[in-house]
Amino acid sequence: MAERPEDLNLPNAVITRIIKEALPDGVNISKEARSAISRAASVFVLYATSCANNFAMKGKRKTLNASDVLSAMEEMEFQRFITPLKEALEAYRREQKGKKEASEQKKKDKDKKTDSEEQDRSRDEDNDEDEERIEEEQNEEDEVDN
Amino acid sequence: MADVAVGKDKCGEQRLVSLPLSRIRVIMKSSPEVSSINQEALVLTAKATELFVQYLATYSYRHGSGKEKKALTYSDLANTAEESETFQFLADSSMMPSFLADTSISHICTGKNQRESDPDSAL
């Protein structure tokens, strides 16, 4: 256990905002209550990490992954979190995929700009090929993301 | 870095998580047996922590004495940790020093029956 729990605290402002949004309007939160919730959150992270790590070790892996965290929630009896977490995971993966494609697109555009004018004719053919390639990549990623 | 992009709330857009991933990672890595953490695991842990904060706050409020005075107090939290099975891990002896370790409030937590004498100040 950490000797200095205050070093492992989460930012007060964010914690406060999350609490206020969860409670009905006009409810006051004492400083001590907010502080206790913040520390509880840190304890939760440690507990969840330890649990998730057990699942990783069972799977003979050294890196914690998403499914380890989900399994930990189940183990800790926070099943109520599993659905929103899965949704968040999907959203995160979509966001990452979008970013990846955006940067690939930028790179393609940049490459095209450096093409000489003679290659104008073949560019349309290239577009079709690239679109097929992107679709293939998406399909591959869908299979991997199980 | 993906860390910052997902964590910060810029332009009023809905972000996946509000808690800073870098801080979550620090806490996770303080666990000695953990080698490395995949980015998705980090994001999910941060999100789970937010859900936990919401759940702990609303549960404590609903079950606490503060409901009449429209306030959430420390004793509501302490009661939750003691009485709820789900939140039992907070009161667990190995974690208790962390949970309650705060010199300004330790004098409050002398017993479960201690109530209105605590000098809670509203935000």
mmCIF file of C-alpha atoms in Angstrom:
data_model
loop_
_atom_site.group_PDB
_atom_site.id
_atom_site.type_symbol
_atom_site.label_atom_id
_atom_site.label_comp_id
_atom_site.label_asym_id
_atom_site.label_seq_id
_atom_site.Cartn_x
_atom_site.Cartn_y
_atom_site.Cartn_z
ATOM 1 C CA MET A 1 0.000 0.000 0.000
ATOM 2 C CA ALA A 2 1.245 3.510 -0.729
ATOM 3 C CA GLU A 3 2.861 5.276 2.188
ATOM 4 C CA ARG A 4 1.735 8.652 0.965
ATOM 5 C CA PRO A 5 -1.847 8.359 -0.252
ATOM 6 C CA GLU A 6 -2.048 12.062 -1.033
ATOM 7 C CA ASP A 7 0.466 11.585 -3.848
ATOM 8 C CA LEU A 8 -1.900 9.194 -5.526
ATOM 9 C CA ASN A 9 -4.895 11.504 -5.381
ATOM 10 C CA LEU A 10 -7.008 12.506 -8.317
ATOM 11 C CA PRO A 11 -7.609 16.182 -9.163
ATOM 12 C CA ASN A 12 -10.166 17.744 -6.809
ATOM 13 C CA ALA A 13 -11.859 19.800 -9.495
ATOM 14 C CA VAL A 14 -12.672 16.808 -11.662
ATOM 15 C CA ILE A 15 -13.824 14.668 -8.740
ATOM 16 C CA THR A 16 -16.050 17.495 -7.502
ATOM 17 C CA ARG A 17 -17.595 17.954 -10.912
ATOM 18 C CA ILE A 18 -18.372 14.242 -11.249
ATOM 19 C CA ILE A 19 -20.005 14.210 -7.802
ATOM 20 C CA LYS A 20 -22.068 17.323 -8.457
ATOM 21 C CA GLU A 21 -23.308 15.986 -11.769
ATOM 22 C CA ALA A 22 -24.349 12.738 -10.114
ATOM 23 C CA LEU A 23 -26.257 14.282 -7.209
ATOM 24 C CA PRO A 24 -29.504 16.250 -7.416
ATOM 25 C CA ASP A 25 -29.239 20.012 -7.836
ATOM 26 C CA GLY A 26 -28.658 22.043 -4.706
ATOM 27 C CA VAL A 27 -27.095 19.248 -2.664
ATOM 28 C CA ASN A 28 -24.058 20.435 -0.735
ATOM 29 C CA ILE A 29 -20.992 18.264 -0.507
ATOM 30 C CA SER A 30 -18.778 18.810 2.492
ATOM 31 C CA LYS A 31 -15.080 19.180 1.957
ATOM 32 C CA GLU A 32 -14.448 16.075 4.035
ATOM 33 C CA ALA A 33 -16.946 14.042 2.024
ATOM 34 C CA ARG A 34 -15.376 15.129 -1.244
ATOM 35 C CA SER A 35 -11.939 14.311 0.085
ATOM 36 C CA ALA A 36 -13.082 10.871 1.222
ATOM 37 C CA ILE A 37 -14.629 10.129 -2.169
ATOM 38 C CA SER A 38 -11.435 11.176 -3.887
ATOM 39 C CA ARG A 39 -9.388 8.833 -1.744
ATOM 40 C CA ALA A 40 -11.941 6.072 -2.232
ATOM 41 C CA ALA A 41 -11.508 6.530 -5.976
ATOM 42 C CA SER A 42 -7.761 6.000 -5.650
ATOM 43 C CA VAL A 43 -8.366 2.895 -3.568
ATOM 44 C CA PHE A 44 -10.757 1.712 -6.257
ATOM 45 C CA VAL A 45 -8.099 2.127 -8.944
ATOM 46 C CA LEU A 46 -5.635 0.085 -6.908
ATOM 47 C CA TYR A 47 -8.153 -2.631 -6.165
ATOM 48 C CA ALA A 48 -9.287 -2.802 -9.804
ATOM 49 C CA THR A 49 -5.697 -2.890 -11.030
ATOM 50 C CA SER A 50 -4.789 -5.692 -8.693
ATOM 51 C CA CYS A 51 -7.855 -7.686 -9.763
ATOM 52 C CA ALA A 52 -7.242 -7.048 -13.450
ATOM 53 C CA ASN A 53 -3.632 -8.050 -13.045
ATOM 54 C CA ASN A 54 -4.694 -11.423 -11.674
ATOM 55 C CA PHE A 55 -6.620 -12.048 -14.869
ATOM 56 C CA ALA A 56 -3.657 -10.991 -16.984
ATOM 57 C CA MET A 57 -1.389 -13.364 -15.077
ATOM 58 C CA LYS A 58 -3.906 -16.180 -15.520
ATOM 59 C CA GLY A 59 -3.692 -15.527 -19.235
ATOM 60 C CA LYS A 60 0.121 -15.544 -18.965
ATOM 61 C CA ARG A 61 0.294 -11.937 -20.133
ATOM 62 C CA LYS A 62 2.346 -9.132 -18.696
ATOM 63 C CA THR A 63 0.271 -6.351 -20.147
ATOM 64 C CA LEU A 64 -3.120 -5.484 -18.688
ATOM 65 C CA ASN A 65 -5.732 -5.227 -21.396
ATOM 66 C CA ALA A 66 -9.369 -4.146 -21.693
ATOM 67 C CA SER A 67 -10.833 -7.577 -21.033
ATOM 68 C CA ASP A 68 -8.805 -7.882 -17.823
ATOM 69 C CA VAL A 69 -10.394 -4.672 -16.570
ATOM 70 C CA LEU A 70 -13.885 -5.883 -17.499
ATOM 71 C CA SER A 71 -13.273 -9.198 -15.758
ATOM 72 C CA ALA A 72 -12.081 -7.303 -12.704
ATOM 73 C CA MET A 73 -15.358 -5.349 -12.568
ATOM 74 C CA GLU A 74 -17.265 -8.615 -12.596
ATOM 75 C CA GLU A 75 -15.061 -9.995 -9.836
ATOM 76 C CA MET A 76 -15.459 -6.861 -7.712
ATOM 77 C CA GLU A 77 -19.239 -7.084 -8.124
ATOM 78 C CA PHE A 78 -19.557 -3.913 -10.129
ATOM 79 C CA GLN A 79 -21.454 -5.627 -12.945
ATOM 80 C CA ARG A 80 -23.486 -2.448 -13.350
ATOM 81 C CA PHE A 81 -20.392 -0.824 -14.838
ATOM 82 C CA ILE A 82 -19.831 -3.434 -17.523
ATOM 83 C CA THR A 83 -22.327 -2.207 -20.118
ATOM 84 C CA PRO A 84 -21.293 1.465 -19.967
ATOM 85 C CA LEU A 85 -17.654 0.386 -20.039
ATOM 86 C CA LYS A 86 -18.183 -1.711 -23.133
ATOM 87 C CA GLU A 87 -19.870 1.250 -24.803
ATOM 88 C CA ALA A 88 -16.982 3.482 -23.841
ATOM 89 C CA LEU A 89 -14.557 0.949 -25.251
ATOM 90 C CA GLU A 90 -16.395 0.836 -28.573
ATOM 91 C CA ALA A 91 -16.456 4.618 -28.727
ATOM 92 C CA TYR A 92 -12.753 4.770 -27.927
ATOM 93 C CA ARG A 93 -11.907 2.225 -30.631
ATOM 94 C CA ARG A 94 -13.987 4.127 -33.183
ATOM 95 C CA GLU A 95 -12.203 7.322 -32.230
ATOM 96 C CA GLN A 96 -8.809 5.683 -32.603
ATOM 97 C CA LYS A 97 -9.757 4.208 -35.940
ATOM 98 C CA GLY A 98 -10.982 7.608 -37.112
ATOM 99 C CA LYS A 99 -7.733 9.230 -36.081
ATOM 100 C CA LYS A 100 -5.712 6.574 -37.823
ATOM 101 C CA GLU A 101 -7.652 6.966 -41.030
ATOM 102 C CA ALA A 102 -7.434 10.731 -40.819
ATOM 103 C CA SER A 103 -3.687 10.627 -40.534
ATOM 104 C CA GLU A 104 -3.444 8.067 -43.333
ATOM 105 C CA GLN A 105 -5.610 10.304 -45.490
ATOM 106 C CA LYS A 106 -3.393 13.279 -44.729
ATOM 107 C CA LYS A 107 -0.367 11.279 -45.703
ATOM 108 C CA LYS A 108 -2.007 10.211 -48.931
ATOM 109 C CA ASP A 109 -2.951 13.782 -49.777
ATOM 110 C CA LYS A 110 0.571 14.885 -49.042
ATOM 111 C CA ASP A 111 1.960 12.167 -51.289
ATOM 112 C CA LYS A 112 -0.396 13.128 -54.041
ATOM 113 C CA LYS A 113 0.703 16.731 -53.942
ATOM 114 C CA THR A 114 4.240 15.662 -54.615
ATOM 115 C CA ASP A 115 3.125 13.663 -57.687
ATOM 116 C CA SER A 116 4.067 15.192 -60.980
ATOM 117 C CA GLU A 117 1.299 16.239 -63.380
ATOM 118 C CA GLU A 118 2.034 13.356 -65.729
ATOM 119 C CA GLN A 119 0.513 10.969 -63.209
ATOM 120 C CA ASP A 120 -2.892 12.669 -63.279
ATOM 121 C CA ARG A 121 -4.400 9.959 -65.415
ATOM 122 C CA SER A 122 -3.427 7.080 -63.147
ATOM 123 C CA ARG A 123 -4.627 8.890 -60.016
ATOM 124 C CA ASP A 124 -8.265 7.842 -60.429
ATOM 125 C CA GLU A 125 -7.244 4.224 -60.570
ATOM 126 C CA ASP A 126 -5.168 4.705 -57.447
ATOM 127 C CA ASN A 127 -8.187 6.112 -55.587
ATOM 128 C CA ASP A 128 -10.217 3.004 -56.238
ATOM 129 C CA GLU A 129 -7.421 0.763 -55.079
ATOM 130 C CA ASP A 130 -6.940 2.789 -51.902
ATOM 131 C CA GLU A 131 -10.630 2.621 -51.044
ATOM 132 C CA GLU A 132 -10.566 -1.114 -51.365
ATOM 133 C CA ARG A 133 -7.504 -1.250 -49.157
ATOM 134 C CA ILE A 134 -9.146 0.846 -46.430
ATOM 135 C CA GLU A 135 -12.213 -1.398 -46.480
ATOM 136 C CA GLU A 136 -10.019 -4.442 -46.164
ATOM 137 C CA GLU A 137 -8.210 -2.911 -43.218
ATOM 138 C CA GLN A 138 -11.511 -2.128 -41.524
ATOM 139 C CA ASN A 139 -12.651 -5.692 -42.006
ATOM 140 C CA GLU A 140 -9.420 -6.988 -40.543
ATOM 141 C CA GLU A 141 -9.738 -4.721 -37.545
ATOM 142 C CA ASP A 142 -13.307 -5.836 -36.960
ATOM 143 C CA GLU A 143 -12.166 -9.405 -36.751
ATOM 144 C CA VAL A 144 -9.371 -8.567 -34.339
ATOM 145 C CA ASP A 145 -11.550 -6.485 -32.045
ATOM 146 C CA ASN A 146 -13.293 -9.330 -30.287
ATOM 147 C CA MET B 1 -0.495 12.035 -27.123
ATOM 148 C CA ALA B 2 -3.729 10.121 -27.010
ATOM 149 C CA ASP B 3 -3.541 10.573 -23.215
ATOM 150 C CA VAL B 4 -4.226 14.255 -23.335
ATOM 151 C CA ALA B 5 -6.701 14.178 -26.216
ATOM 152 C CA VAL B 6 -9.046 11.774 -24.492
ATOM 153 C CA GLY B 7 -8.676 13.283 -21.022
ATOM 154 C CA LYS B 8 -9.224 16.981 -21.623
ATOM 155 C CA ASP B 9 -12.558 18.597 -22.165
ATOM 156 C CA LYS B 10 -11.840 21.056 -24.958
ATOM 157 C CA CYS B 11 -14.395 23.007 -26.966
ATOM 158 C CA GLY B 12 -17.233 21.712 -24.754
ATOM 159 C CA GLU B 13 -17.195 18.410 -26.647
ATOM 160 C CA GLN B 14 -18.283 15.262 -24.909
ATOM 161 C CA ARG B 15 -15.090 13.455 -23.949
ATOM 162 C CA LEU B 16 -14.912 9.780 -23.097
ATOM 163 C CA VAL B 17 -13.279 10.361 -19.733
ATOM 164 C CA SER B 18 -12.683 13.448 -17.581
ATOM 165 C CA LEU B 19 -10.108 12.006 -15.215
ATOM 166 C CA PRO B 20 -6.517 12.512 -16.373
ATOM 167 C CA LEU B 21 -5.121 9.287 -17.787
ATOM 168 C CA SER B 22 -1.586 10.157 -16.711
ATOM 169 C CA ARG B 23 -2.659 10.311 -13.058
ATOM 170 C CA ILE B 24 -4.640 7.073 -13.321
ATOM 171 C CA ARG B 25 -1.578 5.433 -14.795
ATOM 172 C CA VAL B 26 0.590 6.629 -11.898
ATOM 173 C CA ILE B 27 -1.792 5.055 -9.409
ATOM 174 C CA MET B 28 -1.981 1.804 -11.369
ATOM 175 C CA LYS B 29 1.781 1.574 -11.700
ATOM 176 C CA SER B 30 2.243 2.047 -7.961
ATOM 177 C CA SER B 31 1.030 -1.532 -7.717
ATOM 178 C CA PRO B 32 4.293 -3.501 -7.630
ATOM 179 C CA GLU B 33 3.151 -6.594 -9.518
ATOM 180 C CA VAL B 34 1.933 -4.658 -12.557
ATOM 181 C CA SER B 35 4.335 -4.633 -15.525
ATOM 182 C CA SER B 36 2.580 -2.739 -18.268
ATOM 183 C CA ILE B 37 -0.805 -1.370 -19.106
ATOM 184 C CA ASN B 38 -2.371 -1.290 -22.538
ATOM 185 C CA GLN B 39 -3.964 2.035 -23.513
ATOM 186 C CA GLU B 40 -7.468 0.575 -23.657
ATOM 187 C CA ALA B 41 -7.109 -0.822 -20.148
ATOM 188 C CA LEU B 42 -6.061 2.624 -18.973
ATOM 189 C CA VAL B 43 -9.070 4.305 -20.575
ATOM 190 C CA LEU B 44 -11.448 1.704 -19.138
ATOM 191 C CA THR B 45 -9.984 2.007 -15.651
ATOM 192 C CA ALA B 46 -10.386 5.780 -15.784
ATOM 193 C CA LYS B 47 -13.969 5.426 -16.967
ATOM 194 C CA ALA B 48 -14.724 2.802 -14.317
ATOM 195 C CA THR B 49 -13.351 5.145 -11.658
ATOM 196 C CA GLU B 50 -15.706 7.890 -12.797
ATOM 197 C CA LEU B 51 -18.631 5.470 -12.642
ATOM 198 C CA PHE B 52 -17.476 4.451 -9.183
ATOM 199 C CA VAL B 53 -17.352 8.058 -7.947
ATOM 200 C CA GLN B 54 -20.892 8.632 -9.220
ATOM 201 C CA TYR B 55 -22.144 5.422 -7.660
ATOM 202 C CA LEU B 56 -20.450 6.014 -4.298
ATOM 203 C CA ALA B 57 -21.777 9.576 -4.114
ATOM 204 C CA THR B 58 -25.366 8.726 -5.016
ATOM 205 C CA TYR B 59 -25.467 5.593 -2.875
ATOM 206 C CA SER B 60 -24.105 7.428 0.157
ATOM 207 C CA TYR B 61 -26.524 10.292 -0.367
ATOM 208 C CA ARG B 62 -29.557 8.023 -0.712
ATOM 209 C CA HIS B 63 -28.677 5.929 2.324
ATOM 210 C CA GLY B 64 -27.268 8.692 4.428
ATOM 211 C CA SER B 65 -28.674 11.005 7.052
ATOM 212 C CA GLY B 66 -27.807 14.023 4.976
ATOM 213 C CA LYS B 67 -30.833 13.625 2.774
ATOM 214 C CA GLU B 68 -32.989 15.696 5.092
ATOM 215 C CA LYS B 69 -30.562 18.571 5.054
ATOM 216 C CA LYS B 70 -29.736 18.204 1.356
ATOM 217 C CA ALA B 71 -26.091 17.549 2.039
ATOM 218 C CA LEU B 72 -23.593 14.779 1.614
ATOM 219 C CA THR B 73 -21.377 14.480 4.664
ATOM 220 C CA TYR B 74 -18.348 12.476 5.655
ATOM 221 C CA SER B 75 -20.385 10.269 7.954
ATOM 222 C CA ASP B 76 -22.591 9.269 5.011
ATOM 223 C CA LEU B 77 -19.485 7.995 3.269
ATOM 224 C CA ALA B 78 -18.151 6.252 6.356
ATOM 225 C CA ASN B 79 -21.504 4.527 6.896
ATOM 226 C CA THR B 80 -21.533 3.312 3.320
ATOM 227 C CA ALA B 81 -18.059 1.834 3.659
ATOM 228 C CA GLU B 82 -19.036 0.062 6.873
ATOM 229 C CA GLU B 83 -22.494 -1.192 5.933
ATOM 230 C CA SER B 84 -22.554 -1.887 2.227
ATOM 231 C CA GLU B 85 -21.089 -5.125 0.940
ATOM 232 C CA THR B 86 -20.268 -3.564 -2.394
ATOM 233 C CA PHE B 87 -18.184 -0.859 -0.778
ATOM 234 C CA GLN B 88 -16.773 -3.076 1.925
ATOM 235 C CA PHE B 89 -13.321 -2.943 0.357
ATOM 236 C CA LEU B 90 -13.054 0.689 1.426
ATOM 237 C CA ALA B 91 -13.413 -0.226 5.078
ATOM 238 C CA ASP B 92 -11.148 -3.245 4.757
ATOM 239 C CA SER B 93 -8.408 -2.961 7.367
ATOM 240 C CA SER B 94 -5.565 -2.912 4.867
ATOM 241 C CA MET B 95 -7.140 -0.064 2.946
ATOM 242 C CA MET B 96 -8.674 1.823 5.835
ATOM 243 C CA PRO B 97 -5.585 3.846 6.645
ATOM 244 C CA SER B 98 -5.621 5.123 3.070
ATOM 245 C CA PHE B 99 -9.308 5.840 2.974
ATOM 246 C CA LEU B 100 -9.498 7.698 6.247
ATOM 247 C CA ALA B 101 -5.959 8.993 6.484
ATOM 248 C CA ASP B 102 -6.531 12.687 6.788
ATOM 249 C CA THR B 103 -5.458 14.412 9.958
ATOM 250 C CA SER B 104 -8.150 17.074 9.702
ATOM 251 C CA ILE B 105 -10.968 14.535 9.817
ATOM 252 C CA SER B 106 -9.572 11.668 11.825
ATOM 253 C CA HIS B 107 -11.027 13.196 14.982
ATOM 254 C CA ILE B 108 -14.511 12.882 13.458
ATOM 255 C CA CYS B 109 -14.325 9.184 12.907
ATOM 256 C CA THR B 110 -14.280 8.043 16.508
ATOM 257 C CA GLY B 111 -17.436 5.976 16.194
ATOM 258 C CA LYS B 112 -20.399 5.161 14.013
ATOM 259 C CA ASN B 113 -22.801 7.028 16.270
ATOM 260 C CA GLN B 114 -20.928 10.275 15.975
ATOM 261 C CA ARG B 115 -23.124 12.573 13.919
ATOM 262 C CA GLU B 116 -23.953 16.211 14.134
ATOM 263 C CA SER B 117 -20.873 17.378 15.915
ATOM 264 C CA ASP B 118 -18.721 17.165 12.829
ATOM 265 C CA PRO B 119 -17.712 20.567 11.521
ATOM 266 C CA ASP B 120 -18.476 19.836 7.893
ATOM 267 C CA SER B 121 -18.321 22.909 5.783
ATOM 268 C CA ALA B 122 -20.312 23.197 2.617
ATOM 269 C CA LEU B 123 -18.507 23.796 -0.668
#
